[in-house]
Coordinates of C-alpha atoms and ligand atoms in Angstrom, one line a residue:
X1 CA -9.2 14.1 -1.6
X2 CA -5.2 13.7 -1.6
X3 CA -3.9 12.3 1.2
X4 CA -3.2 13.4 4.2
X5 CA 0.5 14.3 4.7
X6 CA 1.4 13.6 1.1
X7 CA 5.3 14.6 1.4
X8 CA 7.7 12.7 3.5
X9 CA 11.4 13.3 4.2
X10 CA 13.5 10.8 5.9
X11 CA 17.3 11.3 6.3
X12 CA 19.5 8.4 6.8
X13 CA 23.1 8.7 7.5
X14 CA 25.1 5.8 7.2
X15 CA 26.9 5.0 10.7
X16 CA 28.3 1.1 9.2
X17 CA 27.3 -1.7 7.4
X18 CA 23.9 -2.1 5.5
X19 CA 21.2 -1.6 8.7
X20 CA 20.5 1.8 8.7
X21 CA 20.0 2.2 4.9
X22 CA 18.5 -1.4 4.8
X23 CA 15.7 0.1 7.1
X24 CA 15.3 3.2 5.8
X25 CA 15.2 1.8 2.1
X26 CA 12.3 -0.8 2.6
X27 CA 10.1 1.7 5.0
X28 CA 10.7 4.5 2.1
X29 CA 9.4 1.9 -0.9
X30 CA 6.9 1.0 1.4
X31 CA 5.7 4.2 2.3
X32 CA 5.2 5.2 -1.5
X33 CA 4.0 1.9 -2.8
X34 CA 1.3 1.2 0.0
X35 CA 0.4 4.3 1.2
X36 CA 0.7 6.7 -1.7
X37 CA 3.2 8.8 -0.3
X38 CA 5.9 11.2 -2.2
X39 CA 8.7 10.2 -0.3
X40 CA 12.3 12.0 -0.7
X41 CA 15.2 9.7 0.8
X42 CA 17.7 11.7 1.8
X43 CA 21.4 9.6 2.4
X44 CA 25.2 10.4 3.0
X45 CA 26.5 7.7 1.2
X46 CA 24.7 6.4 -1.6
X47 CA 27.5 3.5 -2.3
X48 CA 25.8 1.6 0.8
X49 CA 22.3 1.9 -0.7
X50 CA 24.0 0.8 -4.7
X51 CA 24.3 -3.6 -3.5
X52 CA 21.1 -3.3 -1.8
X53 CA 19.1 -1.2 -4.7
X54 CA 22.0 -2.4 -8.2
X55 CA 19.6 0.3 -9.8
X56 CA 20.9 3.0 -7.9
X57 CA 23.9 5.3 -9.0
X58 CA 26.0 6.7 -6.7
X59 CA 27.0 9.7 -9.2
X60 CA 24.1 10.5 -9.1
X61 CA 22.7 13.7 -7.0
X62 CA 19.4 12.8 -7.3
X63 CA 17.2 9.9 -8.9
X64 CA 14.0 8.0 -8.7
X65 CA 14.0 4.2 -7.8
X66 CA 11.0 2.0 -6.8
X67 CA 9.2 5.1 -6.9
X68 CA 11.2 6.4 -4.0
X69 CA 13.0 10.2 -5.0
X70 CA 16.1 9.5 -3.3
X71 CA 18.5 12.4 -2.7
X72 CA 22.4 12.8 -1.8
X73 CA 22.4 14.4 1.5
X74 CA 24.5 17.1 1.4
X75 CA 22.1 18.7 -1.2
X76 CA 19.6 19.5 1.5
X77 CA 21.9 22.1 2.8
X78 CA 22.2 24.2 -0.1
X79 CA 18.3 24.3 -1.1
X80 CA 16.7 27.1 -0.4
X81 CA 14.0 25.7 2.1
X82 CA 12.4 28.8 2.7
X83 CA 11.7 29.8 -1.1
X84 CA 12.0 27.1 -3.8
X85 CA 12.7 24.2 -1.4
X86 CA 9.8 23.5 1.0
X87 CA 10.0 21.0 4.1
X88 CA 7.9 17.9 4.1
X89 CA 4.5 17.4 6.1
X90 CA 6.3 14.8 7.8
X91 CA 10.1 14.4 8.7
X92 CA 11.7 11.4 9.4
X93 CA 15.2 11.6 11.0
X94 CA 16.3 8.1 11.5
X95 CA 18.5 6.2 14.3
X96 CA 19.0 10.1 15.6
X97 CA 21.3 11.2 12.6
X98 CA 20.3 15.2 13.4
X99 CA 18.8 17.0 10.5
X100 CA 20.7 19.5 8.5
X101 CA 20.4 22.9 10.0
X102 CA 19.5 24.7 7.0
X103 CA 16.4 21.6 6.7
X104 CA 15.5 22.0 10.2
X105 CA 15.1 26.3 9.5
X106 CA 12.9 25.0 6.9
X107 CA 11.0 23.0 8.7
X108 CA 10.3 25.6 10.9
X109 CA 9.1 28.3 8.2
X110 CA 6.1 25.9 7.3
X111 CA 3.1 27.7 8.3
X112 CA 1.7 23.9 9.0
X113 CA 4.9 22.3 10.7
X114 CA 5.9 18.9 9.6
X115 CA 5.4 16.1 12.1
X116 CA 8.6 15.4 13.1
X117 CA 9.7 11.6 13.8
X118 CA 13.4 9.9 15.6
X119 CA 13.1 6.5 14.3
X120 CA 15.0 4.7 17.3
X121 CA 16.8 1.0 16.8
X122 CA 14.7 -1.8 17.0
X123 CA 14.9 -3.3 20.7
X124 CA 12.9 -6.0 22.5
X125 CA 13.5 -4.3 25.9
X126 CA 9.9 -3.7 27.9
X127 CA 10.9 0.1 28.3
X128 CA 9.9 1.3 24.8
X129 CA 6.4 0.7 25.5
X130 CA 6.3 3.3 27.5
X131 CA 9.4 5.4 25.5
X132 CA 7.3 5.3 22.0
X133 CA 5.7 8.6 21.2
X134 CA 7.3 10.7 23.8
X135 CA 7.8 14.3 22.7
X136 CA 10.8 16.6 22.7
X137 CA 9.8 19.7 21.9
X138 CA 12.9 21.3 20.3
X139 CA 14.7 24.3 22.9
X140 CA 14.7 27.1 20.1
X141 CA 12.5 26.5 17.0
X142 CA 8.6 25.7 17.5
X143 CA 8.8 21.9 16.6
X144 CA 8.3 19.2 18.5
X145 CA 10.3 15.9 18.0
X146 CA 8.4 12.6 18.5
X147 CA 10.5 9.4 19.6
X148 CA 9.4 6.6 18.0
X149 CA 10.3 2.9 18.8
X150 CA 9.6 -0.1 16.7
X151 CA 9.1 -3.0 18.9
X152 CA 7.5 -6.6 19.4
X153 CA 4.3 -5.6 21.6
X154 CA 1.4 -3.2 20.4
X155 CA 2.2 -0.6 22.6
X156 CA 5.4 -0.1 20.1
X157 CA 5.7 1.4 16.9
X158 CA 5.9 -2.5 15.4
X159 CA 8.3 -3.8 12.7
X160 CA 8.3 -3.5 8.8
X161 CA 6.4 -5.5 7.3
X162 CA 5.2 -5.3 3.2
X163 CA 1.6 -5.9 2.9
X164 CA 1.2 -9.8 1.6
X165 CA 4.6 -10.7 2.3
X166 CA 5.1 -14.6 2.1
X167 CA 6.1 -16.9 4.8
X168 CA 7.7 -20.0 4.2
X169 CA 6.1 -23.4 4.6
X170 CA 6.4 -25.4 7.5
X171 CA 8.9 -28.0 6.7
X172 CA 11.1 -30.8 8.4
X173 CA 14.5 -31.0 8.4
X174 CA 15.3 -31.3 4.5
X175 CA 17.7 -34.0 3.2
X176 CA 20.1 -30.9 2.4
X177 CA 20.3 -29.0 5.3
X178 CA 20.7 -25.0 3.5
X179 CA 22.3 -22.3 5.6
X180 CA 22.9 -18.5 5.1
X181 CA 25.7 -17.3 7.2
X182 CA 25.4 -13.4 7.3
X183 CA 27.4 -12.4 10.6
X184 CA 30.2 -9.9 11.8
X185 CA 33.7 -11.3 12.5
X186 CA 33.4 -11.7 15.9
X187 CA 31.2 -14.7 15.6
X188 CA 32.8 -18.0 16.7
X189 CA 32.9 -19.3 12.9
X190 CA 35.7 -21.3 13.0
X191 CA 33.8 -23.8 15.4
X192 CA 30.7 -23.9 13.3
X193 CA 32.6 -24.6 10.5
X194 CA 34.2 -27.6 12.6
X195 CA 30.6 -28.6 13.6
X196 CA 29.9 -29.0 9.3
X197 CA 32.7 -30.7 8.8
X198 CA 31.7 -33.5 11.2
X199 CA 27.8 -33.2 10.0
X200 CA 26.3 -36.4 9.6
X201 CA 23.9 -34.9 6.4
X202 CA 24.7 -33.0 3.3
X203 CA 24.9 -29.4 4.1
X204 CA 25.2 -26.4 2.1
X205 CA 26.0 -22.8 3.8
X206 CA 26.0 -19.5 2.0
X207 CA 28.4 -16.7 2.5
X208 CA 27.5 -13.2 1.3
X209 CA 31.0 -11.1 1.1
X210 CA 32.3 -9.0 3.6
X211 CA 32.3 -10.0 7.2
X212 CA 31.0 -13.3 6.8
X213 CA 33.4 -14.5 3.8
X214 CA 36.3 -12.4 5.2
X215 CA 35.9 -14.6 8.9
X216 CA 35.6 -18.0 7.4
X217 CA 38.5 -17.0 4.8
X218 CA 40.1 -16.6 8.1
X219 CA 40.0 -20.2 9.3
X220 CA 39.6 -21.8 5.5
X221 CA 42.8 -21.4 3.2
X222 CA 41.7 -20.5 -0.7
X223 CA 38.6 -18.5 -1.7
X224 CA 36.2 -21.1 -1.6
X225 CA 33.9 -23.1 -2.7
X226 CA 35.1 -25.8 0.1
X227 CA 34.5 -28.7 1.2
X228 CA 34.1 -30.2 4.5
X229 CA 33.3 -33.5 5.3
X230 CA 29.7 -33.5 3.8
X231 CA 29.3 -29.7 3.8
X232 CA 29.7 -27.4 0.9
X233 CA 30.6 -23.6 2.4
X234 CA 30.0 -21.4 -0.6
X235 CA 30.5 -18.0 -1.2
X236 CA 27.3 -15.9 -2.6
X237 CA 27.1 -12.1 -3.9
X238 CA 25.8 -9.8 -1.9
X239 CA 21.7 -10.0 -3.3
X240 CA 19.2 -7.2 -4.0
X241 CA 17.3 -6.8 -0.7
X242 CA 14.2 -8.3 -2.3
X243 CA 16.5 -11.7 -3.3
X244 CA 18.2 -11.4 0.3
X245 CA 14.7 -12.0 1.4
X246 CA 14.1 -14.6 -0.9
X247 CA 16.8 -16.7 0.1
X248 CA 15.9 -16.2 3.8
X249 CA 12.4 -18.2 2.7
X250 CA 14.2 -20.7 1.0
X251 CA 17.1 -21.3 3.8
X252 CA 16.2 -23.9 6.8
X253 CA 18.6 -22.1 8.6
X254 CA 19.5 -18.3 8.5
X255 CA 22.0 -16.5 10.4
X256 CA 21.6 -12.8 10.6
X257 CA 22.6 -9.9 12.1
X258 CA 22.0 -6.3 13.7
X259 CA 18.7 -5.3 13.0
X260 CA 17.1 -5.4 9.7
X261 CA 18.1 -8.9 8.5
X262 CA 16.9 -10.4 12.1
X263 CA 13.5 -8.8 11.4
X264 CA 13.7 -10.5 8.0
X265 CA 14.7 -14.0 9.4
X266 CA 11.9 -13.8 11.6
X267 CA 9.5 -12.7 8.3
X268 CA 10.6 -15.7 6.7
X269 CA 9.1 -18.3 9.8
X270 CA 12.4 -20.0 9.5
X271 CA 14.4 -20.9 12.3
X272 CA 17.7 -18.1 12.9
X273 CA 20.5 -17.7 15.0
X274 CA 21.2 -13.9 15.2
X275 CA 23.9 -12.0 15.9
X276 CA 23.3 -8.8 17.8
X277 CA 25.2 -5.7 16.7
X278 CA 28.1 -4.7 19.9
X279 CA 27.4 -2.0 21.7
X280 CA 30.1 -0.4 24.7
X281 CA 29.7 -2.0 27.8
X282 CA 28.4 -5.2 26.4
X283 CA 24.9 -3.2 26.6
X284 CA 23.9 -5.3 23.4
X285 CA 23.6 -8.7 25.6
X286 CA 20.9 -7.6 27.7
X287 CA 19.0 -6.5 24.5
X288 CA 20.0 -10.1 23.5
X289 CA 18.6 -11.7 26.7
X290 CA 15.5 -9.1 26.3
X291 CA 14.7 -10.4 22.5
X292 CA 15.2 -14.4 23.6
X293 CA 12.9 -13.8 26.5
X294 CA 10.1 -12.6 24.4
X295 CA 11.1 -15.2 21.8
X296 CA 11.0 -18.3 24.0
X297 CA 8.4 -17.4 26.2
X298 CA 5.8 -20.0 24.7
X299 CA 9.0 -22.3 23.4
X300 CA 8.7 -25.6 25.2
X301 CA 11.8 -26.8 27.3
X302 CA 14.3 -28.5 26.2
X303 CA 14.1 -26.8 22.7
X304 CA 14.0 -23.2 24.2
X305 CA 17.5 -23.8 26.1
X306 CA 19.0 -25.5 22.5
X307 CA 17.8 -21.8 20.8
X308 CA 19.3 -20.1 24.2
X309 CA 22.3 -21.9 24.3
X310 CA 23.2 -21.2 20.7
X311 CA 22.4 -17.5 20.7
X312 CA 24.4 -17.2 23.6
X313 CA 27.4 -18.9 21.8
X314 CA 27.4 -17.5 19.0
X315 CA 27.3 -13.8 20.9
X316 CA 29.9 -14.3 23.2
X317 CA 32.4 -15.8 20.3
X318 CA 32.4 -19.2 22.3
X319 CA 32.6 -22.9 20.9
X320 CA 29.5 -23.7 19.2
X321 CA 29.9 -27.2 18.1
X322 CA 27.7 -28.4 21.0
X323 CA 25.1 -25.5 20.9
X324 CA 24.7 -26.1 17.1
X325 CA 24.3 -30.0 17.4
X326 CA 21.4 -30.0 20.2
X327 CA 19.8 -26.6 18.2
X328 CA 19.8 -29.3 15.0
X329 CA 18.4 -32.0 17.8
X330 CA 15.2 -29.6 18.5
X331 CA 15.0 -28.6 14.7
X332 CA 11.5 -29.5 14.6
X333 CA 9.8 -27.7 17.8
X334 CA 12.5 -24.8 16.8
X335 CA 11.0 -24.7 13.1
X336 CA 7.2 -25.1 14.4
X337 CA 7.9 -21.9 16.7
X338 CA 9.2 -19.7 14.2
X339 CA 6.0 -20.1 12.1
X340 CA 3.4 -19.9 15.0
X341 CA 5.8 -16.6 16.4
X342 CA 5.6 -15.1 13.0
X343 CA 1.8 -16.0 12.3
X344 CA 1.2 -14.1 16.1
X345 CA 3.6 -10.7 14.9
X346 CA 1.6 -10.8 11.7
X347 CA -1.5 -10.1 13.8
X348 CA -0.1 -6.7 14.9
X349 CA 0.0 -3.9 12.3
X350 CA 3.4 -2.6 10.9
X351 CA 5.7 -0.2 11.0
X352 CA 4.7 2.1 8.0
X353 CA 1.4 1.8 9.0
X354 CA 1.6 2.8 12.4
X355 CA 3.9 5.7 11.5
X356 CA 1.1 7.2 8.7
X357 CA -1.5 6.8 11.5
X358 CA 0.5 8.4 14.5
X359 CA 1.5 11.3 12.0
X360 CA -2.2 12.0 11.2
X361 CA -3.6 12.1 14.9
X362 CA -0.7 15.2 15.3
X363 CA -2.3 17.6 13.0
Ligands
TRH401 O1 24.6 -4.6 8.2 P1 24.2 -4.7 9.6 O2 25.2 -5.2 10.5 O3 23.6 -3.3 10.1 C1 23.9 -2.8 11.4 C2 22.7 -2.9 12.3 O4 21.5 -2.4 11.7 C3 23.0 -2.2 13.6 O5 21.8 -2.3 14.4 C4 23.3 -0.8 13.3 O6 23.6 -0.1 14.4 C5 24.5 -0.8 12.4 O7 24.2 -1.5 11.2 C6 24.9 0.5 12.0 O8 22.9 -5.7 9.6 P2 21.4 -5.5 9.2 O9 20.7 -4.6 10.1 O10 20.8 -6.9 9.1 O11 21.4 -4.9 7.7 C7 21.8 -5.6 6.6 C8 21.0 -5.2 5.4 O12 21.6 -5.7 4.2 C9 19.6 -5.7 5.4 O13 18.7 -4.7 4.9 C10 19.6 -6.9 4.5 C11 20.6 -6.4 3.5 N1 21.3 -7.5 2.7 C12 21.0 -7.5 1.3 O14 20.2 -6.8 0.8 N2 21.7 -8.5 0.6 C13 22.5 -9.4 1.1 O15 23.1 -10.2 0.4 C14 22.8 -9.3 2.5 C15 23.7 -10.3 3.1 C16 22.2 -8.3 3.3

């Protein structure tokens, strides 16, 4: 018997950076890979997907990678979708980028119509529980849209997550302490970098280009490698996504940012500092506040203030040399709780999952 809802279109316009293609790009591979789907990907700039995916072409108007079809977007408004073209059985429209018109006609010529997904940003906030699945039926057409929330509890659509996906091991503070510093340029850098030059242990920290190379650039002179005291800073290449989540494993320490690299940190049961994206209003720091709650809620005192104190530094672009030192002074009880808070998400099902079974209880 083929699947159910064997054809799924998701549509990913990039807003900035890597997170929205970074998101949409795992839960497409994972949607074919695991659950036998024939996913088309359908994105507006195909250069942002190229560092993630090196196999990808730009050029190209259409091409298959990791089993994925991936398609340039502004193709889907000249198919025909009511004669050769034919809308998928499900349609995902991610971080609210609104479908094409001409698509969205298509969609509603299907005498089955698709099930019809918003993939919302990832928040910790207690309000999606009861935001994920709400339905918007649409004002003219006969479709419904479906809101759909990834989240930390089970009342949330959950996160990605690939099916046998290593942790690290629990380990100690190693002898070289190795950091990845992926972070916009608003982060208080120049203070951390002060903190590694007076570290009392070898150190080694990462820099993928970009933001993060661009802002210690800024308060280094030269291109790098430097040398600080007993720190090494290095600059990396920007990795495959696969590799980006290797060195998260291998890292005792990972900064990340926005929203699919803080998932990732938090796959890799390392301890992270993250870096929320800024939203108007400073709406990102209650979303900030929201996330550490969760976090720390079964993190012992003093380390849970260290993790508090750091996040809120590194957020608010204030001095971090203090906040960094008494995070590295509760390494150990920080380390511990990243494992036993990734071995508790791991109990929940995923993302991809929960989508295929939410899609199959609309028909
Ligand atoms: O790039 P980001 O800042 O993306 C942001 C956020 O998603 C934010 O919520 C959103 O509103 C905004 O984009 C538009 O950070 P994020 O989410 O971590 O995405 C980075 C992606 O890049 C992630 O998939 C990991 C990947 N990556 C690599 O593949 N290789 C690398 O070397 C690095 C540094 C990252």
């Amino acid at each position: 018997m083929p699947p159910m809802q064997p054809h799924w279109d998701i549509f990913c316009r990039v807003v900035d950076n890597y997170g929205d293609i970074g998101v949409c790009w795992r839960l497409a591979r994972q949607l074919a890979a695991e659950h036998g789907r024939r996913v088309r990907l359908w994105v507006d700039d195909l250069s942002s997907l190229q560092p993630l995916c090196p196999a990808c072409d730009p050029a190209l108007p259409a091409q298959a990678l990791a089993g994925v079809e991936v398609r340039r977007w502004a193709d889907a408004a000249t198919v025909d979708w009511s004669g050769a073209g034919k809308a998928a059985d499900v349609v995902i429209e991610a971080f609210a980028c609104e479908l094409p018109p001409a698509y969205l006609a298509g969609m509603a010529l299907r005498p089955v119509r698709p099930v019809w997904l918003n993939l919302e940003y990832l928040s910790a906030e207690a309000w999606v529980d009861s935001c994920h699945g709400m339905a918007s039926p649409h004002p003219s057409l006969p479709l419904t849209k479906y809101f759909v929330f990834p989240g930390f509890s089970p009342s949330t659509a959950g996160l990605p997550r690939e099916a046998g996906l290593p942790a690290a091991p629990l380990a100690p503070l190693p002898a070289i302490l190795e950091i990845s510093l992926f972070c916009y340029a608003t982060a208080p850098v120049a203070s951390l970098l002060d903190a590694f030059a007076a570290a009392p242990r070898p150190l080694r920290c990462l820099v993928p280009p970009g933001q993060p190379l661009a802002t210690v650039r800024a308060c280094l002179s030269g291109d790098g490698p430097w040398q600080l005291g007993l720190a090494r800073v290095e600059p990396i290449p920007f990795l495959a996504q696969d590799d980006y989540d290797a060195l998260l494993r291998r890292c005792a320490i990972n900064f990340v940012r926005g929203e699919d690299s803080f998932v990732r940190a938090q796959w890799a049961g390392r301890p992270f500092v993250w870096q929320i994206y800024r939203q108007d209003g400073d709406a990102h720091l209650g979303k900030l506040d929201a996330f550490v709650d969760r976090y720390c809620a079964d993190l012992a005192e003093p380390a849970a203030r260290a993790l508090r104190q750091l996040f809120l530094a590194w957020n608010t672009g204030a001095d971090c040399t203090a906040a960094w030192a008494d995070f590295l002074g509760h390494y150990d009880a920080i380390a511990h709780h990243a494992a036993s808070w990734n071995a508790a998400l791991r109990t929940q099902p995923d993302l991809a999952t929960n989508l295929v079974k939410f899609c199959a209880a609309q028909v």
